[in-house]
mmCIF file with all atom_site columns, C-alpha atoms in Angstrom:
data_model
loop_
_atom_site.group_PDB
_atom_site.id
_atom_site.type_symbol
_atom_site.label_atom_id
_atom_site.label_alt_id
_atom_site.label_comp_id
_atom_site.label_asym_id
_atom_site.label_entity_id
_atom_site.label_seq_id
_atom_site.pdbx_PDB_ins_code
_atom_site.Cartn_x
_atom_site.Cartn_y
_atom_site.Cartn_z
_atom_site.occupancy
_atom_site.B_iso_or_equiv
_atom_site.pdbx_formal_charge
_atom_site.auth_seq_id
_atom_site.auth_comp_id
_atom_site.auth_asym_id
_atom_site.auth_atom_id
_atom_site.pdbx_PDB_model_num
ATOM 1   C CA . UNK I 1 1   ? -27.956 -17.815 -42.640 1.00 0.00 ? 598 UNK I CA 1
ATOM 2   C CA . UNK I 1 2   ? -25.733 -16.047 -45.174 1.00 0.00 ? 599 UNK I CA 1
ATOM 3   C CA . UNK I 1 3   ? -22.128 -15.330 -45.035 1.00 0.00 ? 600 UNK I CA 1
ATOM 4   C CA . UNK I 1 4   ? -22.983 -11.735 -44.441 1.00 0.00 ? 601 UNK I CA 1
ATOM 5   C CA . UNK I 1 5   ? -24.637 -11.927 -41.258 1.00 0.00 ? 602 UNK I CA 1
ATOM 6   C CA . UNK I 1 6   ? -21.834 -15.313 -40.100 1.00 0.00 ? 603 UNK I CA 1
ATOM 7   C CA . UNK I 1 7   ? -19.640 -12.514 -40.850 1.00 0.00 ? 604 UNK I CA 1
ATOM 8   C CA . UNK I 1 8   ? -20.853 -10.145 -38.815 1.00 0.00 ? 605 UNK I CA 1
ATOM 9   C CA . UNK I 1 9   ? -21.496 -12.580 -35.922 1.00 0.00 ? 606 UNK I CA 1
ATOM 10  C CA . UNK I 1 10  ? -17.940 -13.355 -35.615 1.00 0.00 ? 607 UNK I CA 1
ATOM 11  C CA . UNK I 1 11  ? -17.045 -9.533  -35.547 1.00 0.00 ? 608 UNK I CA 1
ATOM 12  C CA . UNK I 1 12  ? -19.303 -8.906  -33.099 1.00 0.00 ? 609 UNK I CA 1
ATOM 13  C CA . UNK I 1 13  ? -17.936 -11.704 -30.879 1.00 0.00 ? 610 UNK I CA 1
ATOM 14  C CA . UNK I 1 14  ? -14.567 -10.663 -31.478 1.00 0.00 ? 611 UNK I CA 1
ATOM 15  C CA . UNK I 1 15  ? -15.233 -6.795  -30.541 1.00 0.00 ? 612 UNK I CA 1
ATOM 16  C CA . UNK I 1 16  ? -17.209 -8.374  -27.636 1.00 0.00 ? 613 UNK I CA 1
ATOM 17  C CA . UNK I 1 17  ? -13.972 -10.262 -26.645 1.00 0.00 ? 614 UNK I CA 1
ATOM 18  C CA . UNK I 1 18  ? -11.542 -7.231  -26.826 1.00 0.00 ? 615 UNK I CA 1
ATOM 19  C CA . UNK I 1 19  ? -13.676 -5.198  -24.537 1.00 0.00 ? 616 UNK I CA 1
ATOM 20  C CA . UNK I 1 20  ? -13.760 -8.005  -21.919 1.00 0.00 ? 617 UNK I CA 1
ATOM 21  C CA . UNK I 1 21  ? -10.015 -8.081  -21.967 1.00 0.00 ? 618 UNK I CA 1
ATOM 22  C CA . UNK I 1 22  ? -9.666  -4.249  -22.077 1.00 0.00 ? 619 UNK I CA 1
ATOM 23  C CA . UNK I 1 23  ? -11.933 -3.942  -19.164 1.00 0.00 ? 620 UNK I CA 1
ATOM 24  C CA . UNK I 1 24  ? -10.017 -6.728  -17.047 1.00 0.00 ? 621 UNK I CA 1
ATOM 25  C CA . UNK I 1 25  ? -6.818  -4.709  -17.210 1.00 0.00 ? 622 UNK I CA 1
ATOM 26  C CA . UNK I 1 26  ? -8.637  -1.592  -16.515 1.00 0.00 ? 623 UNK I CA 1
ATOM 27  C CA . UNK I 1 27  ? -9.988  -3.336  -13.292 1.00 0.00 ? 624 UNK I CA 1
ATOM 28  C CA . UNK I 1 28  ? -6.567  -5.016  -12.392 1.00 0.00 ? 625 UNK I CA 1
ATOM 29  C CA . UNK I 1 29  ? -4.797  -1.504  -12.929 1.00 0.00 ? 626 UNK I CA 1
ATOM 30  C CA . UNK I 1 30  ? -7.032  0.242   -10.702 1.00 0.00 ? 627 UNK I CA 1
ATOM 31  C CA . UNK I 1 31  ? -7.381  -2.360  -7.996  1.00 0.00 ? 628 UNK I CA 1
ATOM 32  C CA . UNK I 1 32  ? -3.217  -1.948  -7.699  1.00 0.00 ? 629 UNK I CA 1
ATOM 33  C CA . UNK I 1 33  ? -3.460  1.821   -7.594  1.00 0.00 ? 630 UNK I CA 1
ATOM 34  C CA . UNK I 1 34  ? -6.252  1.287   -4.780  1.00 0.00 ? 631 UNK I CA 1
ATOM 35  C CA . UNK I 1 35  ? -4.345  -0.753  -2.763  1.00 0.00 ? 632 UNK I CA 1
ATOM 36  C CA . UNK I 1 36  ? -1.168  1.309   -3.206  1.00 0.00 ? 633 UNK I CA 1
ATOM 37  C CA . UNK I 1 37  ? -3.674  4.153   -1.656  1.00 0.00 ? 634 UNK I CA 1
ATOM 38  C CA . UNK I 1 38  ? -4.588  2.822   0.713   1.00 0.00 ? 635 UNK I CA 1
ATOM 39  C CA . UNK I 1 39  ? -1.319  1.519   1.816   1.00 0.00 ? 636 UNK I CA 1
ATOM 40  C CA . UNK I 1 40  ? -0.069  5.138   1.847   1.00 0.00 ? 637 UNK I CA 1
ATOM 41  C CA . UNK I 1 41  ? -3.357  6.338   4.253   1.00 0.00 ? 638 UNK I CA 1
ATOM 42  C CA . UNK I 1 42  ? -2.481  3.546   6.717   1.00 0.00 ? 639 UNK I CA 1
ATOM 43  C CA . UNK I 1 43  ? 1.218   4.505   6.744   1.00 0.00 ? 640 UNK I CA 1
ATOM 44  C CA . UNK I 1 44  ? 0.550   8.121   7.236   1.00 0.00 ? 641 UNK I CA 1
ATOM 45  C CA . UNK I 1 45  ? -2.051  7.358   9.890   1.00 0.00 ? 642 UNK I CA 1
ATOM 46  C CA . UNK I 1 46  ? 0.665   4.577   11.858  1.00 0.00 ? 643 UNK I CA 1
ATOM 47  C CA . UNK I 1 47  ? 3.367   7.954   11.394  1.00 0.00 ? 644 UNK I CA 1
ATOM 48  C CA . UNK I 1 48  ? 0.513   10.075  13.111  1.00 0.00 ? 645 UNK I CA 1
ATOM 49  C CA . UNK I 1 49  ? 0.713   7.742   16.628  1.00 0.00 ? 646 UNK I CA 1
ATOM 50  C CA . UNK I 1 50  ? 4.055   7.493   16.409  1.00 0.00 ? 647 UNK I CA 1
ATOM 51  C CA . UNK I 1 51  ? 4.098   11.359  16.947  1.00 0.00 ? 648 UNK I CA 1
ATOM 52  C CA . UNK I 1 52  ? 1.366   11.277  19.248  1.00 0.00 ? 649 UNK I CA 1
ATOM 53  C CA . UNK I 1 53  ? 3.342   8.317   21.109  1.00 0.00 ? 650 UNK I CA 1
ATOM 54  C CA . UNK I 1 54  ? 6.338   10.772  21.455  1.00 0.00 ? 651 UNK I CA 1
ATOM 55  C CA . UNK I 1 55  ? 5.013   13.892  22.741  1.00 0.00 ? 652 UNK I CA 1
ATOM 56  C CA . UNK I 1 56  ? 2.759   12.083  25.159  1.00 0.00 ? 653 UNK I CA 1
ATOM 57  C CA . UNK I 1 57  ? 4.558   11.749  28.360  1.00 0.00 ? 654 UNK I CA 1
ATOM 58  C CA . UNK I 1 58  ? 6.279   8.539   29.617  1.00 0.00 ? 655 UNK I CA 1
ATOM 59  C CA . UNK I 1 59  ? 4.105   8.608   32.677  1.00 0.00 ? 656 UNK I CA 1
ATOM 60  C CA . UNK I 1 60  ? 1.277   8.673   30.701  1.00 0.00 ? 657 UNK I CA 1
ATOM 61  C CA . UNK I 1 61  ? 2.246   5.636   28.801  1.00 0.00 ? 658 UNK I CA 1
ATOM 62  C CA . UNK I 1 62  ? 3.739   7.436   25.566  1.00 0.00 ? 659 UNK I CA 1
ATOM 63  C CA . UNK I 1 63  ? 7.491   7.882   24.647  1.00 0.00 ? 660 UNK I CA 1
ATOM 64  C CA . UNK I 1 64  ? 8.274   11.020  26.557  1.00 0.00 ? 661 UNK I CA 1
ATOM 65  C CA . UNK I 1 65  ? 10.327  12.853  23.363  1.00 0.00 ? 662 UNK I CA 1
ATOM 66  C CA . UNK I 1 66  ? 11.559  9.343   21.792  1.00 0.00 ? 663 UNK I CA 1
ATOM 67  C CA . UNK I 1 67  ? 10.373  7.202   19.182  1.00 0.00 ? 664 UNK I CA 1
ATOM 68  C CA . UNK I 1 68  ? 12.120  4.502   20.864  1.00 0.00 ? 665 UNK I CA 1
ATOM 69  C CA . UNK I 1 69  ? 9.266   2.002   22.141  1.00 0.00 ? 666 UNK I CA 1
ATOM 70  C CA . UNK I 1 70  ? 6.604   2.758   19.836  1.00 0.00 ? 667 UNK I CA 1
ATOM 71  C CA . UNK I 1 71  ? 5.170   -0.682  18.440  1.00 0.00 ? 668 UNK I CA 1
ATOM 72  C CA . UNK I 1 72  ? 1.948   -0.300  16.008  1.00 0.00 ? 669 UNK I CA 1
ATOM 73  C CA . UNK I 1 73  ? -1.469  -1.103  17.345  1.00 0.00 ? 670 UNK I CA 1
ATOM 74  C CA . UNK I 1 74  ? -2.264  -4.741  17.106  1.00 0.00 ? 671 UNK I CA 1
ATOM 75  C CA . UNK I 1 75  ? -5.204  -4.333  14.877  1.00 0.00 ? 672 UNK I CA 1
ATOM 76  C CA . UNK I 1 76  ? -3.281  -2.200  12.682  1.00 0.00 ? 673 UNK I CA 1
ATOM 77  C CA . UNK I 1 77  ? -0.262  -4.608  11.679  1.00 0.00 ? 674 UNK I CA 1
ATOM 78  C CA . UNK I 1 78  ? -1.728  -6.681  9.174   1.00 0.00 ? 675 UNK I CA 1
ATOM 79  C CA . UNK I 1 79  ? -5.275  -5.286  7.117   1.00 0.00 ? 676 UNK I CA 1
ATOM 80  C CA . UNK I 1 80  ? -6.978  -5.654  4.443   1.00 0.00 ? 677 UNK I CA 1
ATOM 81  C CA . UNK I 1 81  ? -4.670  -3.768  2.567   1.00 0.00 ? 678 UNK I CA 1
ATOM 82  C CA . UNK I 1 82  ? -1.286  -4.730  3.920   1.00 0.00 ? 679 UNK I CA 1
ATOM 83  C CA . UNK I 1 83  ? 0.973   -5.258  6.724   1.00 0.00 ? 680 UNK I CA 1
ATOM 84  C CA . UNK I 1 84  ? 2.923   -2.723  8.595   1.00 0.00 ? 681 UNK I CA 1
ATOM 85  C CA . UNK I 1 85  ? 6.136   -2.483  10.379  1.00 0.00 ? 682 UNK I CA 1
ATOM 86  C CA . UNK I 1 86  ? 8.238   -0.053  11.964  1.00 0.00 ? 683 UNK I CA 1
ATOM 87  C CA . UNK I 1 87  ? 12.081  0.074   12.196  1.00 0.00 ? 684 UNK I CA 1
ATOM 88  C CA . UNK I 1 88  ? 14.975  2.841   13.182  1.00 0.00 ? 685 UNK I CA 1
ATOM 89  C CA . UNK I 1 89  ? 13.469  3.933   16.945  1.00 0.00 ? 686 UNK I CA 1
ATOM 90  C CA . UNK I 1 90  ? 15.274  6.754   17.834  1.00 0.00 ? 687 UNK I CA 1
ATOM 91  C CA . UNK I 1 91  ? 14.670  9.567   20.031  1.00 0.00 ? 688 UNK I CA 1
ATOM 92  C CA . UNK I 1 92  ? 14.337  11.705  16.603  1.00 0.00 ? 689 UNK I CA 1
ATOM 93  C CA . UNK I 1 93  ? 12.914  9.640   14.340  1.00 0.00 ? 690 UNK I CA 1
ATOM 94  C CA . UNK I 1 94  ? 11.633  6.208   13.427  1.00 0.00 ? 691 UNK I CA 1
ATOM 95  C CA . UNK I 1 95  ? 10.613  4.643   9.738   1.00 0.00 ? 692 UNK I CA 1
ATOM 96  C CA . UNK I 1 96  ? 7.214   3.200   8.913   1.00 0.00 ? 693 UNK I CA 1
ATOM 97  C CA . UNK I 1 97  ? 7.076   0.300   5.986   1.00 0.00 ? 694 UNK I CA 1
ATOM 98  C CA . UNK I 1 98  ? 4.027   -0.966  4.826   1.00 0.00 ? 695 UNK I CA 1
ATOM 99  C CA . UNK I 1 99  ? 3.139   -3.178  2.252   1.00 0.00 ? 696 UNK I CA 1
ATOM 100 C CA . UNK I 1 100 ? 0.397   -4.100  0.288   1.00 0.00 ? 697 UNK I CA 1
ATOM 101 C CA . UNK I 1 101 ? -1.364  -7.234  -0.619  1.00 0.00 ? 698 UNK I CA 1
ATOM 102 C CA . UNK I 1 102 ? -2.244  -6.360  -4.381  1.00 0.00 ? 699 UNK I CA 1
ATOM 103 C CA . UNK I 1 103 ? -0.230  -7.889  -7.032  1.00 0.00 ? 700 UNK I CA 1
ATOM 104 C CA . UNK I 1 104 ? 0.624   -5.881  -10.667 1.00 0.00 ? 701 UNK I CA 1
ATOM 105 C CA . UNK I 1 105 ? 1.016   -7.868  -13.467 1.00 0.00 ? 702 UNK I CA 1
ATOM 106 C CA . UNK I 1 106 ? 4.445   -8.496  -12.835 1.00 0.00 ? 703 UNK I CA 1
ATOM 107 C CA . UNK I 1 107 ? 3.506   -10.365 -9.373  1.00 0.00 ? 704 UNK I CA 1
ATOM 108 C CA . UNK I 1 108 ? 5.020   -7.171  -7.251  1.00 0.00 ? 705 UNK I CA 1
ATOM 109 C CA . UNK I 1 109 ? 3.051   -5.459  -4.389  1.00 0.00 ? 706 UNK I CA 1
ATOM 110 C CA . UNK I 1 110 ? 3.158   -1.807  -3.436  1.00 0.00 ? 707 UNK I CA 1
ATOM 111 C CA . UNK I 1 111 ? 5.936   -0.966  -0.755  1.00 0.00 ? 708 UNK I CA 1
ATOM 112 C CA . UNK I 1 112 ? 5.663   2.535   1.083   1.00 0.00 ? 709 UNK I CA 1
ATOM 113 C CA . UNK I 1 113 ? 8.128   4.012   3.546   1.00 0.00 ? 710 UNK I CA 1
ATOM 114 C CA . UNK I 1 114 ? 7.477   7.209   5.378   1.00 0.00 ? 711 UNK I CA 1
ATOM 115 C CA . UNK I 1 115 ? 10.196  8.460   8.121   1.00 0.00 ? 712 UNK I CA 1
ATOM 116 C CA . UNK I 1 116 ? 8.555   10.378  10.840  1.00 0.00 ? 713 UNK I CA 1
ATOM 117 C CA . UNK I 1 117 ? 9.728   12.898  13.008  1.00 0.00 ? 714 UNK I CA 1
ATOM 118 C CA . UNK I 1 118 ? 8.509   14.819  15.733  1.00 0.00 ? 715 UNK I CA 1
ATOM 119 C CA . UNK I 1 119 ? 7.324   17.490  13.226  1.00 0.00 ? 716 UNK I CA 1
ATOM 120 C CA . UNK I 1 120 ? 6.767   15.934  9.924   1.00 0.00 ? 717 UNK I CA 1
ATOM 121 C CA . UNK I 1 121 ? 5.368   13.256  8.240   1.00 0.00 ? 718 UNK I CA 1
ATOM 122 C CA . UNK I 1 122 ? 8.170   12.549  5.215   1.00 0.00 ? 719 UNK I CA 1
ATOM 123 C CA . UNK I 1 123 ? 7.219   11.967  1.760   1.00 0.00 ? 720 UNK I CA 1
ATOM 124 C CA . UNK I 1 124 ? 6.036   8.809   0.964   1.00 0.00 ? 721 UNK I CA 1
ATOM 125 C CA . UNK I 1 125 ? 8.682   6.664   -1.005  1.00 0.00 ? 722 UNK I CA 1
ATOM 126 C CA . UNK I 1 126 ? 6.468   3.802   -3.166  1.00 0.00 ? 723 UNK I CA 1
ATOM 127 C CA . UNK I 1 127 ? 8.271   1.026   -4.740  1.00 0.00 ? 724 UNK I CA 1
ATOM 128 C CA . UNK I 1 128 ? 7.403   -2.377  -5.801  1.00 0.00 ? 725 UNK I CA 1
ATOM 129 C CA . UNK I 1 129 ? 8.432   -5.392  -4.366  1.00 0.00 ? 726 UNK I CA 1
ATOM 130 C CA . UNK I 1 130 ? 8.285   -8.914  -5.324  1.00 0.00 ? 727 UNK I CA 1
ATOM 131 C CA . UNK I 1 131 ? 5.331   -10.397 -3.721  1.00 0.00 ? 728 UNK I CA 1
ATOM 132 C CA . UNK I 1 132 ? 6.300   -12.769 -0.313  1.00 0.00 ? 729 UNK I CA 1
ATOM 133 C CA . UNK I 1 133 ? 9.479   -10.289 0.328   1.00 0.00 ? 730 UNK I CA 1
ATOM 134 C CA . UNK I 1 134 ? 12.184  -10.645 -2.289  1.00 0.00 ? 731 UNK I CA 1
ATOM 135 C CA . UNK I 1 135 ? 13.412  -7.136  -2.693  1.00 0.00 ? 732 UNK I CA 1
ATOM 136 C CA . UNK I 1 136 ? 13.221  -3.980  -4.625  1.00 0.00 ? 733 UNK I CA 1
ATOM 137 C CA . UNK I 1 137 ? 12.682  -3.655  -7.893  1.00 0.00 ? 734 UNK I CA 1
#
């Protein structure tokens, strides 16, 4: 072979090689975004029973106007996506964590809090968290 065509071997390989790596932190990014989605639609769904657990009546099994001894469905506090937890019963509201199981780059996972009362859903607060529990970031 000549030098030419060595030469443009090796720059193919090379342009072959970048796209790999761009396209592996493409996928990476957007597998944390996912999972940060999905953590949100699971919170906001757990905040949706917790106001259906309040207004239902107490002698139906529900809260009766209180937050206070809503605990989240048993299939619902670990998923795919994350685990859940909720914290701050009170007869007017109660807070909703959940976080995901997706690691960025930096080795954090998605946290989301939502605090629910009888009328609303709150914004969704998103930070990152070291993975395992060590705090916000």
């Amino acid at each position: 072979m000549g030098q030419q065509q060595l030469l443009l071997i090796v720059l193919g390989v090379i342009i072959v090689g970048i796209a790999v790596v761009v396209g592996i932190n493409l996928f990476t990014a957007n597998s944390v975004q996912a999972n940060q989605d999905a953590v949100a639609s699971d919170v906001t769904n757990i905040a949706a029973l917790a106001q259906q657990y309040f207004l239902k009546p107490a002698s139906l099994g529900g809260g009766g106007n209180t937050f206070v001894g809503f605990a989240i469905p048993a299939n619902l506090v670990t998923t795919a996506s994350g685990s859940y937890e909720v914290s701050g019963a009170s007869a007017t509201e109660i807070t909703v964590t959940g976080t995901g199981t997706v690691q960025d780059s930096d080795g954090n996972v998605a946290q989301v809090v939502v605090v629910v009362t009888p009328n609303a859903i709150g914004n969704a607060t998103v930070t990152r968290e070291a993975a395992g529990g060590g705090g916000d970031e």
